[in-house]
């Protein structure tokens, strides 16, 4: 494996869309007791359900800590590869490499990771094990890696259409805990250099109370070139309304890198999901403080789905909009089977199905 100091775009590499074909998917077996209730027991079952579905059409590699290897191996089907790798938490989207391709070769990008904001407003300390995972994974997969550790970025904060357009949010990428020494223009240039993009569409915000500083992958995702889904509520009294509306206005007034007007499909949100006292009691304290407080609103959104080669795996919240979300996605992805997975136990950790996956594009 070579550690490269150049940028992907100058080498002719770019980030494909998630709806392009994958050769595999990386995930991490959950273990962190202040993120996941009851020693991550319920979260492991939910992760296993997602892994099972993805592994029907992609080679899934699951990273498990030394002490969790046997449990992971026992819970997961034989077709899934389990490797021993240390981690601080379980968000492959944010700590595994972002993969780029030139059509004949795959390479990884090793971004800097500081637990969503470092000492400014990050979510845990230390994060050094997570920060080392992208490079280790490139070594395991035998792909060259771009050293971008001086630029803080999580995979959940970007979406690419594979045709030169990247979506992100200002709330996240301009937050004080990521790259405060850089201007918006410099950050945009780094995205273009690294992802092979020609155009960055900056949404203002993401999902209300999203502790990642509002990752784009929870509010908006490409479903095809020139088409996106946007998390939506018609309830004007909900703080989410203004956030989604500002995204809608920006998207409807944007063209993509190919000059197309963006077609926006609204994906209704579930009614607000809040954590219960019993669920909070199942979480260990972090540095002596509770991770969550009873009644806290969680950042639930159906947009946090994963596009595998054969399926759309979409979170479900036991809400009346669960079925509607699946129906909308089925129309938008006619060649894939849409599957819902009850994801409350993933949401309690602060993210959802997209956040626990990282696709490896096929050549
Ligand atoms: O949404 C994500 N990409 C990760 C969420 C991390 C939350 C940590 N508690």
mmCIF file of C-alpha atoms and ligand atoms in Angstrom:
data_model
loop_
_atom_site.group_PDB
_atom_site.id
_atom_site.type_symbol
_atom_site.label_atom_id
_atom_site.label_comp_id
_atom_site.label_asym_id
_atom_site.label_seq_id
_atom_site.Cartn_x
_atom_site.Cartn_y
_atom_site.Cartn_z
ATOM 1 C CA UNK A 1 0.000 0.000 0.000
ATOM 2 C CA UNK A 2 1.349 3.417 -0.922
ATOM 3 C CA UNK A 3 0.563 6.469 1.203
ATOM 4 C CA UNK A 4 -0.027 9.234 -1.323
ATOM 5 C CA UNK A 5 0.495 12.945 -0.724
ATOM 6 C CA UNK A 6 -1.192 14.020 -3.972
ATOM 7 C CA UNK A 7 -4.945 14.616 -4.390
ATOM 8 C CA UNK A 8 -7.306 12.177 -6.112
ATOM 9 C CA UNK A 9 -8.494 14.656 -8.779
ATOM 10 C CA UNK A 10 -4.964 15.404 -10.006
ATOM 11 C CA UNK A 11 -4.447 11.632 -10.359
ATOM 12 C CA UNK A 12 -7.722 11.227 -12.299
ATOM 13 C CA UNK A 13 -9.746 9.704 -9.410
ATOM 14 C CA UNK A 14 -13.248 10.630 -8.236
ATOM 15 C CA UNK A 15 -15.887 9.438 -5.783
ATOM 16 C CA UNK A 16 -18.629 7.392 -7.482
ATOM 17 C CA UNK A 17 -22.283 7.661 -6.470
ATOM 18 C CA UNK A 18 -23.555 5.226 -3.879
ATOM 19 C CA UNK A 19 -26.089 3.960 -6.421
ATOM 20 C CA UNK A 20 -23.242 2.758 -8.665
ATOM 21 C CA UNK A 21 -22.152 -0.876 -8.285
ATOM 22 C CA UNK A 22 -20.235 -1.869 -5.127
ATOM 23 C CA UNK A 23 -17.662 -4.586 -4.607
ATOM 24 C CA UNK A 24 -18.185 -4.539 -0.870
ATOM 25 C CA UNK A 25 -19.169 -2.760 2.302
ATOM 26 C CA UNK A 26 -17.318 -2.048 5.548
ATOM 27 C CA UNK A 27 -19.033 -2.077 8.948
ATOM 28 C CA UNK A 28 -17.934 -2.091 12.596
ATOM 29 C CA UNK A 29 -19.342 -4.317 15.366
ATOM 30 C CA UNK A 30 -20.801 -2.019 18.076
ATOM 31 C CA UNK A 31 -19.386 -2.114 21.592
ATOM 32 C CA UNK A 32 -19.272 1.343 23.181
ATOM 33 C CA UNK A 33 -21.320 1.211 26.373
ATOM 34 C CA UNK A 34 -22.045 4.951 26.543
ATOM 35 C CA UNK A 35 -23.357 4.895 22.952
ATOM 36 C CA UNK A 36 -25.308 1.631 22.944
ATOM 37 C CA UNK A 37 -27.653 0.391 25.646
ATOM 38 C CA UNK A 38 -27.033 -2.704 27.732
ATOM 39 C CA UNK A 39 -23.578 -3.473 26.446
ATOM 40 C CA UNK A 40 -24.723 -2.948 22.839
ATOM 41 C CA UNK A 41 -26.851 -6.099 22.942
ATOM 42 C CA UNK A 42 -29.833 -4.657 21.025
ATOM 43 C CA UNK A 43 -27.628 -2.624 18.700
ATOM 44 C CA UNK A 44 -25.705 -5.762 17.717
ATOM 45 C CA UNK A 45 -28.950 -7.437 16.712
ATOM 46 C CA UNK A 46 -29.959 -4.439 14.574
ATOM 47 C CA UNK A 47 -26.491 -4.198 12.988
ATOM 48 C CA UNK A 48 -26.611 -7.953 12.250
ATOM 49 C CA UNK A 49 -29.942 -7.524 10.479
ATOM 50 C CA UNK A 50 -28.471 -4.789 8.267
ATOM 51 C CA UNK A 51 -25.303 -6.828 7.639
ATOM 52 C CA UNK A 52 -27.377 -9.860 6.658
ATOM 53 C CA UNK A 53 -29.269 -7.933 3.994
ATOM 54 C CA UNK A 54 -26.236 -6.135 2.554
ATOM 55 C CA UNK A 55 -24.267 -9.384 2.430
ATOM 56 C CA UNK A 56 -26.849 -10.881 0.069
ATOM 57 C CA UNK A 57 -25.329 -8.765 -2.713
ATOM 58 C CA UNK A 58 -21.994 -7.410 -1.435
ATOM 59 C CA UNK A 59 -18.949 -8.758 0.386
ATOM 60 C CA UNK A 60 -19.298 -7.275 3.872
ATOM 61 C CA UNK A 61 -16.199 -6.817 6.039
ATOM 62 C CA UNK A 62 -16.964 -6.290 9.738
ATOM 63 C CA UNK A 63 -14.280 -4.893 12.043
ATOM 64 C CA UNK A 64 -14.521 -6.250 15.583
ATOM 65 C CA UNK A 65 -12.322 -5.548 18.606
ATOM 66 C CA UNK A 66 -10.234 -8.441 19.973
ATOM 67 C CA UNK A 67 -12.737 -9.036 22.786
ATOM 68 C CA UNK A 68 -15.768 -8.925 20.455
ATOM 69 C CA UNK A 69 -14.418 -11.090 17.642
ATOM 70 C CA UNK A 70 -16.026 -14.339 18.850
ATOM 71 C CA UNK A 71 -19.433 -12.701 19.417
ATOM 72 C CA UNK A 72 -19.342 -11.072 15.996
ATOM 73 C CA UNK A 73 -18.290 -14.282 14.302
ATOM 74 C CA UNK A 74 -21.083 -16.176 16.042
ATOM 75 C CA UNK A 75 -23.797 -13.620 15.202
ATOM 76 C CA UNK A 76 -22.916 -13.081 11.555
ATOM 77 C CA UNK A 77 -23.300 -15.376 8.540
ATOM 78 C CA UNK A 78 -20.278 -17.237 7.143
ATOM 79 C CA UNK A 79 -20.351 -15.159 3.962
ATOM 80 C CA UNK A 80 -19.437 -12.083 6.059
ATOM 81 C CA UNK A 81 -15.730 -11.483 6.697
ATOM 82 C CA UNK A 82 -14.930 -10.536 10.309
ATOM 83 C CA UNK A 83 -11.521 -8.999 10.969
ATOM 84 C CA UNK A 84 -9.993 -7.926 14.245
ATOM 85 C CA UNK A 85 -9.500 -4.171 14.431
ATOM 86 C CA UNK A 86 -9.629 -1.761 17.346
ATOM 87 C CA UNK A 87 -12.151 1.101 17.226
ATOM 88 C CA UNK A 88 -13.529 3.734 19.569
ATOM 89 C CA UNK A 89 -17.087 3.405 18.231
ATOM 90 C CA UNK A 90 -18.924 1.920 15.250
ATOM 91 C CA UNK A 91 -19.588 4.518 12.543
ATOM 92 C CA UNK A 92 -17.937 3.107 9.417
ATOM 93 C CA UNK A 93 -19.330 5.921 7.264
ATOM 94 C CA UNK A 94 -17.212 8.378 9.214
ATOM 95 C CA UNK A 95 -14.050 6.451 10.055
ATOM 96 C CA UNK A 96 -13.571 4.016 7.153
ATOM 97 C CA UNK A 97 -11.943 5.401 3.983
ATOM 98 C CA UNK A 98 -13.940 7.283 1.376
ATOM 99 C CA UNK A 99 -13.179 5.335 -1.795
ATOM 100 C CA UNK A 100 -12.369 6.938 -5.144
ATOM 101 C CA UNK A 101 -11.765 5.347 -8.532
ATOM 102 C CA UNK A 102 -10.357 6.105 -11.971
ATOM 103 C CA UNK A 103 -12.387 3.305 -13.537
ATOM 104 C CA UNK A 104 -9.642 0.703 -13.323
ATOM 105 C CA UNK A 105 -8.328 1.101 -9.771
ATOM 106 C CA UNK A 106 -9.740 1.894 -6.322
ATOM 107 C CA UNK A 107 -7.987 4.082 -3.757
ATOM 108 C CA UNK A 108 -8.993 5.207 -0.264
ATOM 109 C CA UNK A 109 -8.987 8.638 1.340
ATOM 110 C CA UNK A 110 -7.810 8.808 4.953
ATOM 111 C CA UNK A 111 -9.450 11.980 6.306
ATOM 112 C CA UNK A 112 -8.669 13.333 9.761
ATOM 113 C CA UNK A 113 -11.282 12.182 12.297
ATOM 114 C CA UNK A 114 -11.835 13.986 15.623
ATOM 115 C CA UNK A 115 -15.132 12.503 16.871
ATOM 116 C CA UNK A 116 -17.302 15.156 15.209
ATOM 117 C CA UNK A 117 -15.636 18.266 16.566
ATOM 118 C CA UNK A 118 -12.614 17.374 18.715
ATOM 119 C CA UNK A 119 -12.245 19.313 21.949
ATOM 120 C CA UNK A 120 -14.533 22.047 20.555
ATOM 121 C CA UNK A 121 -17.780 20.050 20.506
ATOM 122 C CA UNK A 122 -16.766 16.462 19.772
ATOM 123 C CA UNK A 123 -18.720 13.532 21.135
ATOM 124 C CA UNK A 124 -16.009 11.525 22.877
ATOM 125 C CA UNK A 125 -12.342 11.517 23.793
ATOM 126 C CA UNK A 126 -10.029 9.892 22.849
ATOM 127 C CA UNK A 127 -10.722 9.062 19.194
ATOM 128 C CA UNK A 128 -7.279 7.860 18.105
ATOM 129 C CA UNK A 129 -8.346 4.280 17.349
ATOM 130 C CA UNK A 130 -11.116 5.517 15.039
ATOM 131 C CA UNK A 131 -8.709 7.936 13.384
ATOM 132 C CA UNK A 132 -6.386 5.081 12.446
ATOM 133 C CA UNK A 133 -9.008 2.813 10.902
ATOM 134 C CA UNK A 134 -9.133 4.236 7.364
ATOM 135 C CA UNK A 135 -5.439 3.635 6.766
ATOM 136 C CA UNK A 136 -5.535 0.167 8.335
ATOM 137 C CA UNK A 137 -8.504 -0.767 6.149
ATOM 138 C CA UNK A 138 -6.687 0.367 3.003
ATOM 139 C CA UNK A 139 -3.803 -1.864 4.076
ATOM 140 C CA UNK A 140 -6.144 -4.836 4.601
ATOM 141 C CA UNK A 141 -7.818 -4.215 1.235
ATOM 142 C CA UNK A 142 -4.461 -3.590 -0.436
ATOM 143 C CA UNK A 143 -5.432 -0.240 -1.957
ATOM 144 C CA UNK A 144 -3.309 2.910 -2.018
ATOM 145 C CA UNK A 145 -4.386 5.606 0.395
ATOM 146 C CA UNK A 146 -4.439 9.396 0.166
ATOM 147 C CA UNK A 147 -3.131 11.041 3.311
ATOM 148 C CA UNK A 148 -5.728 13.735 4.083
ATOM 149 C CA UNK A 149 -5.412 13.531 7.855
ATOM 150 C CA UNK A 150 -4.793 17.257 8.111
ATOM 151 C CA UNK A 151 -8.333 17.867 6.816
ATOM 152 C CA UNK A 152 -11.098 16.868 9.250
ATOM 153 C CA UNK A 153 -14.029 15.248 7.500
ATOM 154 C CA UNK A 154 -16.479 12.407 8.067
ATOM 155 C CA UNK A 155 -17.987 10.410 5.219
ATOM 156 C CA UNK A 156 -21.505 11.195 6.468
ATOM 157 C CA UNK A 157 -20.984 14.866 5.704
ATOM 158 C CA UNK A 158 -20.713 14.358 1.923
ATOM 159 C CA UNK A 159 -22.758 12.767 -0.862
ATOM 160 C CA UNK A 160 -21.489 12.462 -4.436
ATOM 161 C CA UNK A 161 -23.569 11.937 -7.596
ATOM 162 C CA UNK A 162 -20.517 10.424 -9.321
ATOM 163 C CA UNK A 163 -20.856 13.011 -12.068
ATOM 164 C CA UNK A 164 -19.064 15.912 -10.441
ATOM 165 C CA UNK A 165 -21.614 17.128 -7.872
ATOM 166 C CA UNK A 166 -21.152 16.930 -4.120
ATOM 167 C CA UNK A 167 -23.737 17.759 -1.458
ATOM 168 C CA UNK A 168 -22.802 18.939 2.014
ATOM 169 C CA UNK A 169 -24.047 21.181 4.837
ATOM 170 C CA UNK A 170 -22.619 24.452 6.114
ATOM 171 C CA UNK A 171 -23.650 23.560 9.678
ATOM 172 C CA UNK A 172 -21.203 20.666 9.632
ATOM 173 C CA UNK A 173 -18.339 21.616 7.350
ATOM 174 C CA UNK A 174 -18.082 25.181 8.635
ATOM 175 C CA UNK A 175 -18.416 24.139 12.295
ATOM 176 C CA UNK A 176 -15.760 25.372 14.721
ATOM 177 C CA UNK A 177 -14.559 21.858 15.558
ATOM 178 C CA UNK A 178 -13.551 20.720 12.049
ATOM 179 C CA UNK A 179 -11.294 23.018 10.007
ATOM 180 C CA UNK A 180 -11.737 26.490 11.520
ATOM 181 C CA UNK A 181 -8.450 27.687 9.984
ATOM 182 C CA UNK A 182 -9.907 27.276 6.475
ATOM 183 C CA UNK A 183 -12.379 29.501 4.639
ATOM 184 C CA UNK A 184 -15.516 28.101 3.034
ATOM 185 C CA UNK A 185 -13.843 28.527 -0.357
ATOM 186 C CA UNK A 186 -10.762 26.556 0.764
ATOM 187 C CA UNK A 187 -12.951 23.786 2.163
ATOM 188 C CA UNK A 188 -14.865 23.641 -1.109
ATOM 189 C CA UNK A 189 -11.579 23.408 -3.023
ATOM 190 C CA UNK A 190 -10.434 20.500 -0.826
ATOM 191 C CA UNK A 191 -13.691 18.664 -1.550
ATOM 192 C CA UNK A 192 -13.211 19.224 -5.278
ATOM 193 C CA UNK A 193 -9.564 18.097 -5.166
ATOM 194 C CA UNK A 194 -10.312 15.027 -3.098
ATOM 195 C CA UNK A 195 -13.603 13.867 -4.569
ATOM 196 C CA UNK A 196 -13.005 14.867 -8.171
ATOM 197 C CA UNK A 197 -15.993 17.208 -7.985
ATOM 198 C CA UNK A 198 -16.741 20.225 -10.130
ATOM 199 C CA UNK A 199 -19.595 21.617 -8.056
ATOM 200 C CA UNK A 200 -20.408 21.630 -4.342
ATOM 201 C CA UNK A 201 -23.999 22.315 -3.304
ATOM 202 C CA UNK A 202 -24.011 23.761 0.205
ATOM 203 C CA UNK A 203 -27.202 23.125 2.163
ATOM 204 C CA UNK A 204 -27.477 25.284 5.267
ATOM 205 C CA UNK A 205 -28.577 22.672 7.752
ATOM 206 C CA UNK A 206 -29.447 19.056 8.411
ATOM 207 C CA UNK A 207 -31.731 17.306 10.880
ATOM 208 C CA UNK A 208 -32.727 19.021 14.117
ATOM 209 C CA UNK A 209 -30.612 17.931 17.098
ATOM 210 C CA UNK A 210 -28.265 15.868 14.928
ATOM 211 C CA UNK A 211 -25.146 15.606 17.097
ATOM 212 C CA UNK A 212 -22.836 15.335 14.072
ATOM 213 C CA UNK A 213 -23.398 19.082 13.462
ATOM 214 C CA UNK A 214 -26.034 18.028 10.908
ATOM 215 C CA UNK A 215 -24.487 15.597 8.470
ATOM 216 C CA UNK A 216 -25.968 15.745 4.996
ATOM 217 C CA UNK A 217 -26.579 11.983 4.906
ATOM 218 C CA UNK A 218 -29.426 12.345 7.383
ATOM 219 C CA UNK A 219 -31.301 15.010 5.404
ATOM 220 C CA UNK A 220 -30.588 14.649 1.697
ATOM 221 C CA UNK A 221 -29.273 11.922 -0.633
ATOM 222 C CA UNK A 222 -28.876 11.390 -4.367
ATOM 223 C CA UNK A 223 -31.188 8.750 -5.792
ATOM 224 C CA UNK A 224 -30.083 9.216 -9.424
ATOM 225 C CA UNK A 225 -28.102 11.831 -11.357
ATOM 226 C CA UNK A 226 -29.983 15.108 -10.927
ATOM 227 C CA UNK A 227 -32.405 13.664 -8.320
ATOM 228 C CA UNK A 228 -32.409 13.749 -4.522
ATOM 229 C CA UNK A 229 -34.625 12.816 -1.597
ATOM 230 C CA UNK A 230 -35.047 15.445 1.111
ATOM 231 C CA UNK A 231 -36.272 14.778 4.653
ATOM 232 C CA UNK A 232 -39.479 16.749 5.012
ATOM 233 C CA UNK A 233 -42.166 17.824 7.462
ATOM 234 C CA UNK A 234 -45.288 19.885 6.742
ATOM 235 C CA UNK A 235 -45.509 20.877 10.419
ATOM 236 C CA UNK A 236 -44.508 24.538 10.435
ATOM 237 C CA UNK A 237 -44.317 24.563 14.234
ATOM 238 C CA UNK A 238 -41.537 21.965 14.177
ATOM 239 C CA UNK A 239 -38.012 23.514 14.175
ATOM 240 C CA UNK A 240 -37.223 21.011 11.437
ATOM 241 C CA UNK A 241 -39.612 22.786 9.059
ATOM 242 C CA UNK A 242 -37.403 25.850 8.487
ATOM 243 C CA UNK A 243 -34.326 23.631 8.208
ATOM 244 C CA UNK A 244 -35.854 21.408 5.518
ATOM 245 C CA UNK A 245 -37.437 24.407 3.768
ATOM 246 C CA UNK A 246 -34.091 26.172 3.445
ATOM 247 C CA UNK A 247 -32.629 23.006 1.882
ATOM 248 C CA UNK A 248 -35.564 22.807 -0.522
ATOM 249 C CA UNK A 249 -35.088 26.424 -1.604
ATOM 250 C CA UNK A 250 -31.376 25.885 -2.225
ATOM 251 C CA UNK A 251 -31.872 22.631 -4.120
ATOM 252 C CA UNK A 252 -34.700 23.967 -6.269
ATOM 253 C CA UNK A 253 -32.537 26.917 -7.248
ATOM 254 C CA UNK A 254 -29.428 24.847 -7.996
ATOM 255 C CA UNK A 255 -28.120 23.072 -11.032
ATOM 256 C CA UNK A 256 -25.694 20.173 -10.732
ATOM 257 C CA UNK A 257 -22.217 19.881 -12.267
ATOM 258 C CA UNK A 258 -23.809 18.747 -15.565
ATOM 259 C CA UNK A 259 -26.123 21.775 -15.642
ATOM 260 C CA UNK A 260 -29.301 19.804 -14.749
ATOM 261 C CA UNK A 261 -31.936 21.306 -12.473
ATOM 262 C CA UNK A 262 -32.173 19.186 -9.333
ATOM 263 C CA UNK A 263 -35.407 17.231 -8.931
ATOM 264 C CA UNK A 264 -36.346 17.030 -5.253
ATOM 265 C CA UNK A 265 -38.455 14.168 -3.855
ATOM 266 C CA UNK A 266 -39.759 14.863 -0.358
ATOM 267 C CA UNK A 267 -39.393 11.972 2.090
ATOM 268 C CA UNK A 268 -41.648 12.577 5.101
ATOM 269 C CA UNK A 269 -40.065 12.427 8.535
ATOM 270 C CA UNK A 270 -41.408 10.231 11.324
ATOM 271 C CA UNK A 271 -43.067 12.107 14.178
ATOM 272 C CA UNK A 272 -40.388 13.243 16.658
ATOM 273 C CA UNK A 273 -38.637 10.271 18.274
ATOM 274 C CA UNK A 274 -37.474 10.812 21.858
ATOM 275 C CA UNK A 275 -35.384 8.605 24.119
ATOM 276 C CA UNK A 276 -37.051 7.083 27.200
ATOM 277 C CA UNK A 277 -35.796 7.039 30.787
ATOM 278 C CA UNK A 278 -35.437 3.271 30.587
ATOM 279 C CA UNK A 279 -33.273 3.528 27.458
ATOM 280 C CA UNK A 280 -31.117 6.194 29.088
ATOM 281 C CA UNK A 281 -30.644 3.938 32.109
ATOM 282 C CA UNK A 282 -29.158 1.303 29.789
ATOM 283 C CA UNK A 283 -26.388 3.678 28.692
ATOM 284 C CA UNK A 284 -23.186 4.005 30.684
ATOM 285 C CA UNK A 285 -22.152 7.522 31.710
ATOM 286 C CA UNK A 286 -19.398 9.167 29.711
ATOM 287 C CA UNK A 287 -16.738 10.806 31.894
ATOM 288 C CA UNK A 288 -19.232 10.770 34.738
ATOM 289 C CA UNK A 289 -21.980 12.515 32.762
ATOM 290 C CA UNK A 290 -25.052 10.915 31.160
ATOM 291 C CA UNK A 291 -24.773 10.558 27.371
ATOM 292 C CA UNK A 292 -28.454 11.353 26.896
ATOM 293 C CA UNK A 293 -31.328 12.673 28.961
ATOM 294 C CA UNK A 294 -34.846 11.237 29.014
ATOM 295 C CA UNK A 295 -37.114 12.982 26.509
ATOM 296 C CA UNK A 296 -34.216 14.120 24.307
ATOM 297 C CA UNK A 297 -35.201 14.242 20.641
ATOM 298 C CA UNK A 298 -33.188 11.895 18.435
ATOM 299 C CA UNK A 299 -32.291 12.736 14.835
ATOM 300 C CA UNK A 300 -34.622 10.204 13.205
ATOM 301 C CA UNK A 301 -34.853 10.327 9.394
ATOM 302 C CA UNK A 302 -35.671 7.851 6.629
ATOM 303 C CA UNK A 303 -33.023 9.506 4.413
ATOM 304 C CA UNK A 304 -30.356 7.611 6.362
ATOM 305 C CA UNK A 305 -30.768 4.519 4.145
ATOM 306 C CA UNK A 306 -28.055 2.417 2.484
ATOM 307 C CA UNK A 307 -28.082 1.592 -1.230
ATOM 308 C CA UNK A 308 -26.649 -1.911 -1.711
ATOM 309 C CA UNK A 309 -26.314 -3.661 -5.061
ATOM 310 C CA UNK A 310 -29.739 -5.263 -4.663
ATOM 311 C CA UNK A 311 -31.518 -3.504 -1.792
ATOM 312 C CA UNK A 312 -32.410 -0.184 -0.248
ATOM 313 C CA UNK A 313 -32.131 -0.699 3.505
ATOM 314 C CA UNK A 314 -34.208 1.968 5.206
ATOM 315 C CA UNK A 315 -34.636 2.699 8.929
ATOM 316 C CA UNK A 316 -38.056 2.162 10.476
ATOM 317 C CA UNK A 317 -39.306 3.786 13.679
ATOM 318 C CA UNK A 318 -42.680 2.167 14.334
ATOM 319 C CA UNK A 319 -44.296 5.273 12.843
ATOM 320 C CA UNK A 320 -47.157 5.769 10.426
ATOM 321 C CA UNK A 321 -44.741 7.167 7.854
ATOM 322 C CA UNK A 322 -42.585 3.998 7.865
ATOM 323 C CA UNK A 323 -44.616 2.468 5.044
ATOM 324 C CA UNK A 324 -44.856 5.724 3.079
ATOM 325 C CA UNK A 325 -41.065 6.081 3.131
ATOM 326 C CA UNK A 326 -40.627 2.543 1.795
ATOM 327 C CA UNK A 327 -43.181 3.167 -0.951
ATOM 328 C CA UNK A 328 -41.494 6.403 -2.072
ATOM 329 C CA UNK A 329 -38.067 4.736 -2.142
ATOM 330 C CA UNK A 330 -39.443 1.736 -4.059
ATOM 331 C CA UNK A 331 -40.594 4.085 -6.833
ATOM 332 C CA UNK A 332 -37.242 5.867 -6.918
ATOM 333 C CA UNK A 333 -35.184 2.659 -6.991
ATOM 334 C CA UNK A 334 -37.172 0.343 -9.297
ATOM 335 C CA UNK A 335 -34.290 -2.133 -9.790
ATOM 336 C CA UNK A 336 -33.732 -2.722 -6.077
ATOM 337 C CA UNK A 337 -35.845 -4.292 -3.329
ATOM 338 C CA UNK A 338 -36.639 -1.878 -0.525
ATOM 339 C CA UNK A 339 -36.339 -3.410 2.953
ATOM 340 C CA UNK A 340 -37.169 -1.720 6.251
ATOM 341 C CA UNK A 341 -35.148 -2.469 9.387
ATOM 342 C CA UNK A 342 -36.438 -1.365 12.788
ATOM 343 C CA UNK A 343 -33.611 0.986 13.711
ATOM 344 C CA UNK A 344 -34.416 2.565 17.060
ATOM 345 C CA UNK A 345 -31.470 0.762 18.636
ATOM 346 C CA UNK A 346 -29.120 2.245 16.029
ATOM 347 C CA UNK A 347 -30.659 5.712 16.360
ATOM 348 C CA UNK A 348 -29.996 5.727 20.107
ATOM 349 C CA UNK A 349 -26.278 5.740 19.234
ATOM 350 C CA UNK A 350 -26.786 9.004 17.323
ATOM 351 C CA UNK A 351 -26.911 7.910 13.683
ATOM 352 C CA UNK A 352 -28.565 5.354 11.482
ATOM 353 C CA UNK A 353 -28.144 2.720 8.772
ATOM 354 C CA UNK A 354 -26.188 4.887 6.323
ATOM 355 C CA UNK A 355 -23.859 6.003 9.117
ATOM 356 C CA UNK A 356 -22.856 2.438 10.020
ATOM 357 C CA UNK A 357 -21.892 1.482 6.454
ATOM 358 C CA UNK A 358 -19.206 2.450 3.951
ATOM 359 C CA UNK A 359 -19.394 1.136 0.400
ATOM 360 C CA UNK A 360 -16.404 0.029 -1.648
ATOM 361 C CA UNK A 361 -17.093 0.806 -5.287
ATOM 362 C CA UNK A 362 -16.698 -1.862 -7.947
ATOM 363 C CA UNK A 363 -14.351 -1.200 -10.846
HETATM 364 O O1 LIG B 1 -24.376 9.925 12.125
HETATM 365 C C1 LIG B 1 -23.247 9.563 12.107
HETATM 366 N N1 LIG B 1 -22.591 9.527 10.990
HETATM 367 C C2 LIG B 1 -22.534 9.190 13.322
HETATM 368 C C3 LIG B 1 -23.205 9.564 14.557
HETATM 369 C C4 LIG B 1 -22.256 9.485 15.702
HETATM 370 C C5 LIG B 1 -22.876 9.675 16.999
HETATM 371 C C6 LIG B 1 -21.954 9.364 18.103
HETATM 372 N N2 LIG B 1 -22.705 9.213 19.314
#
